[in-house]
CSV table of C-alpha atoms in Angstrom, one decimal:
chain,number,residue,atom,x,y,z
A,1,MET,CA,89.7,173.8,42.7
A,2,PRO,CA,93.2,174.7,41.6
A,3,ILE,CA,94.8,178.0,42.4
A,4,ILE,CA,92.6,180.9,41.1
A,5,LYS,CA,95.2,184.1,41.6
A,6,THR,CA,99.1,184.4,40.6
A,7,ILE,CA,100.6,187.6,41.1
A,8,ASN,CA,104.1,188.4,40.5
A,9,LYS,CA,105.0,191.6,41.7
A,10,GLY,CA,108.2,190.6,43.9
A,11,ARG,CA,110.8,188.1,43.8
A,12,VAL,CA,108.8,185.0,43.7
A,13,PRO,CA,104.9,184.3,43.0
A,14,VAL,CA,102.3,184.7,45.5
A,15,HIS,CA,99.7,181.5,44.5
A,16,ILE,CA,96.1,182.6,46.2
A,17,TRP,CA,93.1,180.2,46.2
A,18,THR,CA,90.8,182.8,45.9
A,19,ASP,CA,89.7,186.4,44.5
A,20,ASP,CA,87.9,187.3,47.9
A,21,ILE,CA,91.2,189.1,48.9
A,22,GLU,CA,91.2,192.9,49.7
A,23,ALA,CA,94.1,194.7,48.3
A,24,GLU,CA,95.9,196.1,51.7
A,25,ALA,CA,96.2,191.6,52.0
A,26,ILE,CA,97.6,191.5,48.5
A,27,GLN,CA,100.0,194.0,49.4
A,28,GLN,CA,100.9,192.3,52.3
A,29,LEU,CA,101.3,189.2,50.2
A,30,VAL,CA,103.7,191.4,47.8
A,31,ASN,CA,105.6,192.7,50.6
A,32,ILE,CA,106.3,188.9,52.0
A,33,SER,CA,107.0,187.6,48.2
A,34,MET,CA,109.9,190.4,47.9
A,35,LEU,CA,112.0,189.1,50.7
A,36,PRO,CA,115.5,187.3,49.6
A,37,ILE,CA,115.1,184.7,52.2
A,38,VAL,CA,112.0,183.3,50.8
A,39,HIS,CA,111.9,179.6,49.0
A,40,GLY,CA,109.7,178.6,45.9
A,41,HIS,CA,106.1,180.8,46.3
A,42,VAL,CA,104.2,182.3,48.7
A,43,ALA,CA,101.3,180.8,49.1
A,44,ALA,CA,97.7,182.5,50.6
A,45,MET,CA,94.7,179.8,51.6
A,46,PRO,CA,91.1,180.7,50.5
A,47,ASP,CA,90.4,182.3,54.1
A,48,VAL,CA,93.0,184.8,53.8
A,49,HIS,CA,92.8,188.7,54.9
A,50,THR,CA,94.8,191.4,56.1
A,51,GLY,CA,97.0,190.7,59.3
A,52,ILE,CA,99.1,192.5,61.5
A,53,GLY,CA,102.6,192.2,61.0
A,54,ALA,CA,101.9,189.2,58.1
A,55,THR,CA,98.7,188.3,56.3
A,56,VAL,CA,96.5,185.8,57.8
A,57,GLY,CA,95.9,182.9,55.7
A,58,SER,CA,99.6,182.9,54.2
A,59,VAL,CA,102.1,180.1,53.8
A,60,ILE,CA,105.8,181.4,53.8
A,61,PRO,CA,108.9,178.7,53.3
A,62,THR,CA,112.2,180.7,54.4
A,63,VAL,CA,115.8,179.5,53.9
A,64,LYS,CA,118.1,179.5,57.1
A,65,ALA,CA,115.8,182.5,58.7
A,66,VAL,CA,112.5,183.1,60.4
A,67,ILE,CA,109.9,185.8,60.5
A,68,PRO,CA,108.7,186.2,64.0
A,69,ALA,CA,105.5,188.2,62.5
A,70,ALA,CA,105.0,185.6,60.1
A,71,VAL,CA,104.0,183.1,63.3
A,72,GLY,CA,102.5,186.3,65.2
A,73,VAL,CA,101.8,186.8,69.1
A,74,ASP,CA,99.1,183.9,69.2
A,75,ILE,CA,101.9,181.1,69.0
A,76,GLY,CA,100.7,177.4,68.4
A,77,CYS,CA,97.1,179.0,68.2
A,78,GLY,CA,95.2,176.0,66.4
A,79,MET,CA,92.2,173.6,67.1
A,80,ALA,CA,91.3,170.3,69.0
A,81,ALA,CA,88.5,168.2,68.7
A,82,VAL,CA,87.3,164.9,69.9
A,83,LYS,CA,84.1,162.7,68.8
A,84,LEU,CA,81.7,161.3,71.5
A,85,SER,CA,79.6,158.0,71.8
A,86,LEU,CA,76.9,160.3,72.7
A,87,LYS,CA,74.1,161.0,70.0
A,88,ALA,CA,72.2,164.3,69.5
A,89,ASN,CA,69.0,162.9,71.1
A,90,GLU,CA,70.7,162.4,74.4
A,91,LEU,CA,71.5,166.0,74.7
A,92,PRO,CA,69.1,167.8,77.1
A,93,ASP,CA,66.4,170.3,75.2
A,94,ASN,CA,68.1,173.2,77.0
A,95,LEU,CA,71.7,173.3,76.6
A,96,ARG,CA,72.2,176.5,79.0
A,97,ALA,CA,73.1,174.4,82.3
A,98,ILE,CA,75.8,172.5,79.8
A,99,ARG,CA,77.4,175.9,78.7
A,100,GLY,CA,77.4,177.3,82.4
A,101,ALA,CA,79.0,174.5,83.7
A,102,ILE,CA,82.0,174.4,80.6
A,103,GLU,CA,82.3,178.3,81.6
A,104,ASP,CA,82.6,177.2,85.3
A,105,ALA,CA,85.1,174.9,84.0
A,106,VAL,CA,87.2,176.6,81.9
A,107,PRO,CA,88.0,180.1,82.3
A,108,VAL,CA,87.7,182.5,79.5
A,109,GLY,CA,88.9,185.9,78.3
A,110,PHE,CA,91.2,187.4,81.0
A,111,ASP,CA,90.5,184.9,83.7
A,112,MET,CA,92.5,181.8,84.7
A,113,HIS,CA,92.5,178.9,87.2
A,114,GLU,CA,93.7,179.6,91.0
A,115,LEU,CA,97.5,177.9,91.1
A,116,ASN,CA,96.3,175.1,93.3
A,117,GLN,CA,93.5,174.2,90.5
A,118,ALA,CA,95.6,174.3,87.1
A,119,PRO,CA,96.7,171.2,85.6
A,120,LYS,CA,99.6,170.4,86.8
A,121,ALA,CA,101.2,167.6,84.2
A,122,GLY,CA,101.2,169.5,81.4
A,123,ALA,CA,103.0,172.6,83.5
A,124,ASN,CA,105.7,169.8,84.8
A,125,ARG,CA,106.6,168.8,81.0
A,126,LEU,CA,107.2,172.5,80.4
A,127,ASN,CA,108.8,173.9,83.2
A,128,ASP,CA,112.4,173.0,82.5
A,129,ARG,CA,112.6,174.6,79.4
A,130,LEU,CA,110.6,177.7,80.2
A,131,ARG,CA,113.3,177.9,83.1
A,132,ARG,CA,116.1,178.2,80.3
A,133,LEU,CA,114.7,180.2,78.0
A,134,VAL,CA,114.1,182.8,80.9
A,135,GLU,CA,117.6,182.4,81.7
A,136,LYS,CA,118.6,183.4,78.1
A,137,TYR,CA,115.7,186.0,77.7
A,138,PRO,CA,114.9,187.8,81.3
A,139,ALA,CA,112.3,190.0,79.2
A,140,ILE,CA,109.9,187.1,79.0
A,141,ALA,CA,110.2,186.2,82.9
A,142,ASP,CA,107.1,188.8,83.6
A,143,ALA,CA,105.2,185.6,82.5
A,144,GLN,CA,106.9,183.2,84.8
A,145,LYS,CA,107.5,184.8,88.1
A,146,PRO,CA,103.8,184.6,89.0
A,147,TYR,CA,103.1,181.5,87.1
A,148,VAL,CA,100.4,183.5,85.0
A,149,TRP,CA,101.8,180.7,82.0
A,150,VAL,CA,100.9,177.8,84.8
A,151,ARG,CA,97.3,179.3,85.7
A,152,GLN,CA,96.4,179.5,82.1
A,153,LEU,CA,97.2,176.4,81.1
A,154,GLY,CA,93.6,174.8,80.1
A,155,SER,CA,92.1,178.4,79.4
A,156,LEU,CA,90.5,179.6,76.8
A,157,GLY,CA,91.3,183.6,76.1
A,158,GLY,CA,89.5,185.7,74.4
A,159,GLY,CA,88.6,187.1,70.6
A,160,ASN,CA,88.2,184.2,67.9
A,161,HIS,CA,88.6,181.2,70.7
A,162,PHE,CA,85.8,178.9,71.4
A,163,ILE,CA,84.6,176.0,72.8
A,164,GLU,CA,81.7,174.3,71.1
A,165,LEU,CA,79.8,171.5,71.2
A,166,CYS,CA,78.7,169.8,67.5
A,167,VAL,CA,76.5,167.6,65.8
A,168,ASP,CA,77.8,165.5,63.0
A,169,GLU,CA,76.4,164.5,59.8
A,170,SER,CA,75.6,160.7,61.8
A,171,GLU,CA,74.0,162.7,65.1
A,172,SER,CA,77.2,162.0,66.8
A,173,VAL,CA,78.2,164.8,69.2
A,174,TRP,CA,81.5,166.4,68.9
A,175,VAL,CA,83.8,168.9,71.2
A,176,PHE,CA,85.9,171.3,69.1
A,177,LEU,CA,87.7,174.4,70.3
A,178,HIS,CA,90.1,177.1,69.3
A,179,SER,CA,93.0,178.3,71.4
A,180,GLY,CA,96.4,178.9,71.4
A,181,SER,CA,99.4,179.9,74.1
A,182,ARG,CA,97.7,182.3,76.0
A,183,GLY,CA,99.6,185.3,77.4
A,184,ILE,CA,103.0,184.1,77.4
A,185,GLY,CA,102.8,183.0,73.6
A,186,ASN,CA,102.0,186.9,73.3
A,187,ILE,CA,104.9,188.0,75.1
A,188,ILE,CA,107.6,185.4,73.7
A,189,GLY,CA,105.8,186.7,70.3
A,190,ARG,CA,106.4,190.5,70.9
A,191,HIS,CA,109.9,190.2,72.6
A,192,PHE,CA,111.2,188.5,69.7
A,193,ILE,CA,109.4,190.5,66.6
A,194,GLU,CA,111.0,193.7,68.4
A,195,LEU,CA,114.2,191.8,68.5
A,196,ALA,CA,114.6,191.5,64.5
A,197,LYS,CA,113.5,194.6,63.9
A,198,GLU,CA,116.4,195.7,65.8
A,199,ASP,CA,118.5,193.1,64.2
A,200,MET,CA,117.7,194.3,60.6
A,201,LEU,CA,118.5,198.1,61.7
A,202,ALA,CA,122.0,197.0,63.0
A,203,LYS,CA,122.3,195.2,59.7
A,204,ASP,CA,121.2,197.9,57.4
A,205,VAL,CA,119.0,195.7,56.1
A,206,HIS,CA,116.4,197.4,53.7
A,207,LEU,CA,112.9,195.7,54.4
A,208,PRO,CA,109.3,196.5,52.1
A,209,HIS,CA,107.9,196.9,55.6
A,210,ARG,CA,109.2,196.6,58.8
A,211,ASP,CA,107.1,194.3,60.6
A,212,LEU,CA,108.6,191.3,57.9
A,213,ALA,CA,112.0,191.7,60.4
A,214,TYR,CA,113.3,188.5,60.1
A,215,LEU,CA,116.2,186.3,62.1
A,216,GLU,CA,118.9,184.7,60.0
A,217,GLU,CA,120.8,181.6,61.5
A,218,GLY,CA,124.2,182.5,62.8
A,219,SER,CA,122.1,185.8,64.4
A,220,VAL,CA,122.4,186.4,67.9
A,221,HIS,CA,118.6,185.8,68.6
A,222,PHE,CA,118.0,183.1,66.1
A,223,ASP,CA,118.5,179.9,68.1
A,224,GLY,CA,117.0,181.6,70.8
A,225,TYR,CA,113.8,182.3,68.9
A,226,VAL,CA,113.5,178.6,67.3
A,227,GLU,CA,113.4,177.4,70.8
A,228,ALA,CA,111.2,179.7,72.2
A,229,VAL,CA,108.4,179.4,69.3
A,230,GLU,CA,108.9,175.6,69.7
A,231,TRP,CA,108.2,176.0,73.6
A,232,ALA,CA,105.1,178.2,73.1
A,233,GLN,CA,103.6,175.9,70.2
A,234,ASP,CA,104.1,172.7,72.7
A,235,TYR,CA,102.4,175.1,75.5
A,236,ALA,CA,99.1,175.4,73.2
A,237,MET,CA,99.1,171.8,72.2
A,238,GLU,CA,99.2,171.5,76.0
A,239,ASN,CA,96.5,173.8,76.6
A,240,ARG,CA,94.2,172.4,74.2
A,241,GLN,CA,94.3,168.8,75.7
A,242,ALA,CA,93.9,170.3,79.2
A,243,MET,CA,90.7,172.2,78.3
A,244,LEU,CA,89.0,169.1,76.0
A,245,GLN,CA,89.8,167.0,79.7
A,246,LEU,CA,88.2,169.5,81.5
A,247,VAL,CA,85.2,170.0,79.2
A,248,LEU,CA,84.4,166.3,78.8
A,249,ASP,CA,84.2,166.4,82.8
A,250,ALA,CA,82.0,169.3,83.0
A,251,LEU,CA,79.6,167.5,80.5
A,252,ARG,CA,79.5,164.3,82.2
A,253,PRO,CA,77.2,165.1,84.8
A,254,HIS,CA,74.5,166.7,82.3
A,255,VAL,CA,74.3,163.7,79.8
A,256,PRO,CA,74.3,160.2,79.6
A,257,ALA,CA,77.4,157.9,80.3
A,258,PHE,CA,79.9,158.0,77.0
A,259,ASP,CA,82.8,157.5,75.5
A,260,VAL,CA,85.7,159.0,73.7
A,261,VAL,CA,85.9,157.5,70.1
A,262,GLY,CA,89.3,157.7,68.2
A,263,GLU,CA,92.1,160.0,68.8
A,264,ARG,CA,91.7,163.4,70.5
A,265,ILE,CA,92.9,165.4,67.6
A,266,SER,CA,94.9,168.9,67.8
A,267,VAL,CA,96.3,170.9,65.3
A,268,HIS,CA,98.6,174.4,64.8
A,269,HIS,CA,97.6,176.9,62.5
A,270,ASN,CA,99.5,179.7,63.6
A,271,TYR,CA,103.1,178.3,63.8
A,272,ILE,CA,106.3,177.6,62.5
A,273,ASP,CA,108.0,173.7,61.6
A,274,ARG,CA,111.0,172.8,59.7
A,275,GLU,CA,110.1,170.9,56.6
A,276,VAL,CA,112.0,170.1,53.2
A,277,ILE,CA,110.5,171.6,50.1
A,278,ASP,CA,111.8,170.3,47.0
A,279,GLY,CA,114.7,168.8,48.3
A,280,VAL,CA,115.4,172.0,50.2
A,281,GLU,CA,115.4,172.2,54.2
A,282,VAL,CA,113.1,175.2,54.8
A,283,PHE,CA,110.9,176.5,58.0
A,284,VAL,CA,107.6,176.9,56.9
A,285,ALA,CA,105.5,179.7,58.5
A,286,ARG,CA,101.9,179.1,58.6
A,287,LYS,CA,100.0,182.2,59.6
A,288,GLY,CA,96.4,180.9,59.6
A,289,ALA,CA,97.0,177.8,57.8
A,290,ILE,CA,96.7,174.0,58.9
A,291,ARG,CA,99.3,172.1,57.3
A,292,ALA,CA,97.5,169.5,54.8
A,293,ARG,CA,99.7,166.5,54.1
A,294,ALA,CA,98.1,163.7,52.5
A,295,GLY,CA,95.9,162.1,55.2
A,296,ASP,CA,96.9,164.8,57.9
A,297,TRP,CA,93.7,165.8,60.1
A,298,CYS,CA,92.3,169.7,59.2
A,299,LEU,CA,90.3,171.0,61.6
A,300,ILE,CA,88.5,174.1,59.8
A,301,PRO,CA,85.7,176.3,61.7
A,302,GLY,CA,83.4,178.6,60.3
A,303,SER,CA,81.5,180.9,62.5
A,304,MET,CA,79.6,180.0,65.4
A,305,GLY,CA,76.2,180.5,63.5
A,306,ALA,CA,77.6,178.5,60.7
A,307,ARG,CA,79.1,174.9,60.6
A,308,SER,CA,82.4,173.8,60.5
A,309,TYR,CA,84.6,170.5,59.0
A,310,ILE,CA,86.7,168.0,59.6
A,311,ALA,CA,88.7,167.3,56.8
A,312,VAL,CA,92.0,165.4,55.7
A,313,GLY,CA,94.8,166.8,53.8
A,314,LYS,CA,95.7,165.9,50.2
A,315,GLY,CA,99.2,166.6,50.3
A,316,ASN,CA,99.1,169.4,47.5
A,317,PRO,CA,102.8,170.3,46.9
A,318,GLN,CA,101.5,173.9,45.6
A,319,SER,CA,99.9,175.3,48.9
A,320,PHE,CA,102.9,173.5,50.7
A,321,TYR,CA,100.9,170.8,52.3
A,322,SER,CA,98.6,173.6,53.6
A,323,CYS,CA,95.3,174.4,53.8
A,324,SER,CA,92.7,177.1,55.2
A,325,HIS,CA,92.6,177.5,58.6
A,326,GLY,CA,88.5,178.8,59.0
A,327,ALA,CA,86.4,180.9,57.6
A,328,GLY,CA,88.8,184.1,57.8
A,329,ARG,CA,87.2,187.6,58.7
A,330,ARG,CA,85.5,189.4,55.9
A,331,MET,CA,85.4,192.6,57.5
A,332,SER,CA,87.6,194.0,61.0
A,333,ARG,CA,85.8,193.6,64.8
A,334,THR,CA,85.5,197.3,64.4
A,335,LYS,CA,83.3,197.2,61.4
A,336,ALA,CA,81.4,194.3,62.6
A,337,LYS,CA,80.6,196.4,65.7
A,338,GLN,CA,79.3,199.4,63.3
A,339,MET,CA,77.8,197.2,61.1
A,340,PHE,CA,75.5,194.4,63.1
A,341,THR,CA,73.2,195.2,66.0
A,342,GLN,CA,72.5,192.6,69.0
A,343,ALA,CA,69.2,191.7,67.5
A,344,ASP,CA,71.5,191.1,64.2
A,345,LEU,CA,73.7,188.5,66.6
A,346,MET,CA,70.6,186.8,67.9
A,347,GLU,CA,69.1,186.6,64.3
A,348,GLN,CA,72.4,185.0,63.1
A,349,THR,CA,73.3,182.6,65.9
A,350,LYS,CA,69.7,181.0,66.3
A,351,GLY,CA,69.2,178.0,67.3
A,352,VAL,CA,73.0,178.1,69.0
A,353,GLU,CA,73.0,178.3,73.1
A,354,CYS,CA,75.9,181.2,72.9
A,355,ARG,CA,76.3,184.5,74.1
A,356,LYS,CA,74.2,187.0,72.4
A,357,ASP,CA,75.3,190.3,74.2
A,358,ALA,CA,76.8,193.1,72.8
A,359,GLY,CA,80.3,192.0,74.0
A,360,VAL,CA,80.6,189.7,71.1
A,361,ILE,CA,79.0,191.7,68.1
A,362,ASP,CA,82.8,191.7,66.8
A,363,GLU,CA,82.2,187.9,66.5
A,364,ALA,CA,78.7,187.8,64.9
A,365,PRO,CA,78.6,185.0,61.7
A,366,GLY,CA,78.2,188.1,59.1
A,367,ALA,CA,81.7,189.2,60.0
A,368,TYR,CA,83.2,186.0,58.6
A,369,LYS,CA,83.3,184.8,54.9
A,370,ASP,CA,81.1,181.9,53.7
A,371,ILE,CA,82.7,178.9,55.5
A,372,ASP,CA,80.8,177.0,52.4
A,373,GLN,CA,82.6,178.9,49.7
A,374,VAL,CA,85.9,178.8,51.3
A,375,MET,CA,85.6,174.6,51.6
A,376,GLU,CA,84.8,174.7,47.6
A,377,LEU,CA,87.8,176.7,47.0
A,378,GLN,CA,90.2,174.0,48.7
A,379,THR,CA,89.0,170.6,47.0
A,380,ASP,CA,92.6,170.0,45.9
A,381,LEU,CA,93.8,170.6,49.7
A,382,VAL,CA,91.3,168.6,51.6
A,383,GLU,CA,88.6,166.0,51.4
A,384,VAL,CA,85.8,166.2,54.0
A,385,ARG,CA,85.1,163.7,56.5
A,386,HIS,CA,82.4,165.2,58.9
A,387,THR,CA,80.2,168.3,58.8
A,388,LEU,CA,79.6,169.9,62.0
A,389,LYS,CA,77.0,172.0,63.0
A,390,GLN,CA,77.6,173.9,66.1
A,391,VAL,CA,74.7,173.7,69.4
A,392,LEU,CA,76.6,175.2,71.9
A,393,CYS,CA,79.4,177.7,71.8
A,394,VAL,CA,81.3,178.8,74.3
A,395,LYS,CA,83.2,182.6,73.8
A,396,GLY,CA,85.9,184.6,75.7
């Protein structure tokens, strides 16, 4: 489907791929569209909803400037997936032991690896760059000194992050997971959001909302932020690759021998990148959106009781070559806890081996938009290659 709604209340238009959007999110998008640094228009994906700082599901191209809050604090958050030669009928009838093995192998929530058990290769590749960053920005040193960032490499975190086993339309098994740059990405994001606010105050720049503070090329912290955000994005990618390997190793004792089929796919959906739009070099911030150039892999998850999609981009320039990053929340975590009971959670996740306790009610499938409707709204952005059904889900 094409663009559903266009709003012309700012300096540039806002193009939205849905009419299922709350007033608060619309105002956030209008605020973004007022900024003098935004190029062309603002794009909002079918899963768009209100975010902290900037709208989740927004794609924002900026010229010679970056908005730290448009990436947020879970820098490099994204998805990874791999197809296995394993078939659904080769999985045990009861998946509880596999879920336990994955939970033992991959720290979840606030847990992390012991230092001597953390994945080493990825940490070694990232260490020298982080050391240089810490020299410039001692405020992020707390994430380095106790080696928390090393111990969190290959860990899931909490919230909407997950690890799943899924089955596709040909009964092939997939590992599908969602995580980002963990604690150190949070520290980097928050630090530079505050530095951007200080910079705007010092320059007496009027903003439609203070969370939209930006750093311009040539400003004191611009290069530092670009370096730091690129580091955190690389860390997030390493984190997902490490988790994939840990999950595969945890799975092997419980199933027949299997191979990995094809590539291990990993994509960001909270990140910034340098791109050329209409001949202009810009920074494209995707907060809750995936790059979907022609042929790009797009990993689009639903809730843990629904289904997820493996798709490829169609390269639509109107969306700045982007698509949705998932179903998108239709209610806050607080409202979900008020709305649903543990019995509701159990009913909504019937047939899925997962946590069904009160601690994950805010992640109940009913708290999310219908992933199938989201996919119908972006047929001009992506082409579906595989439809996945969750059979096991690990939550933080």
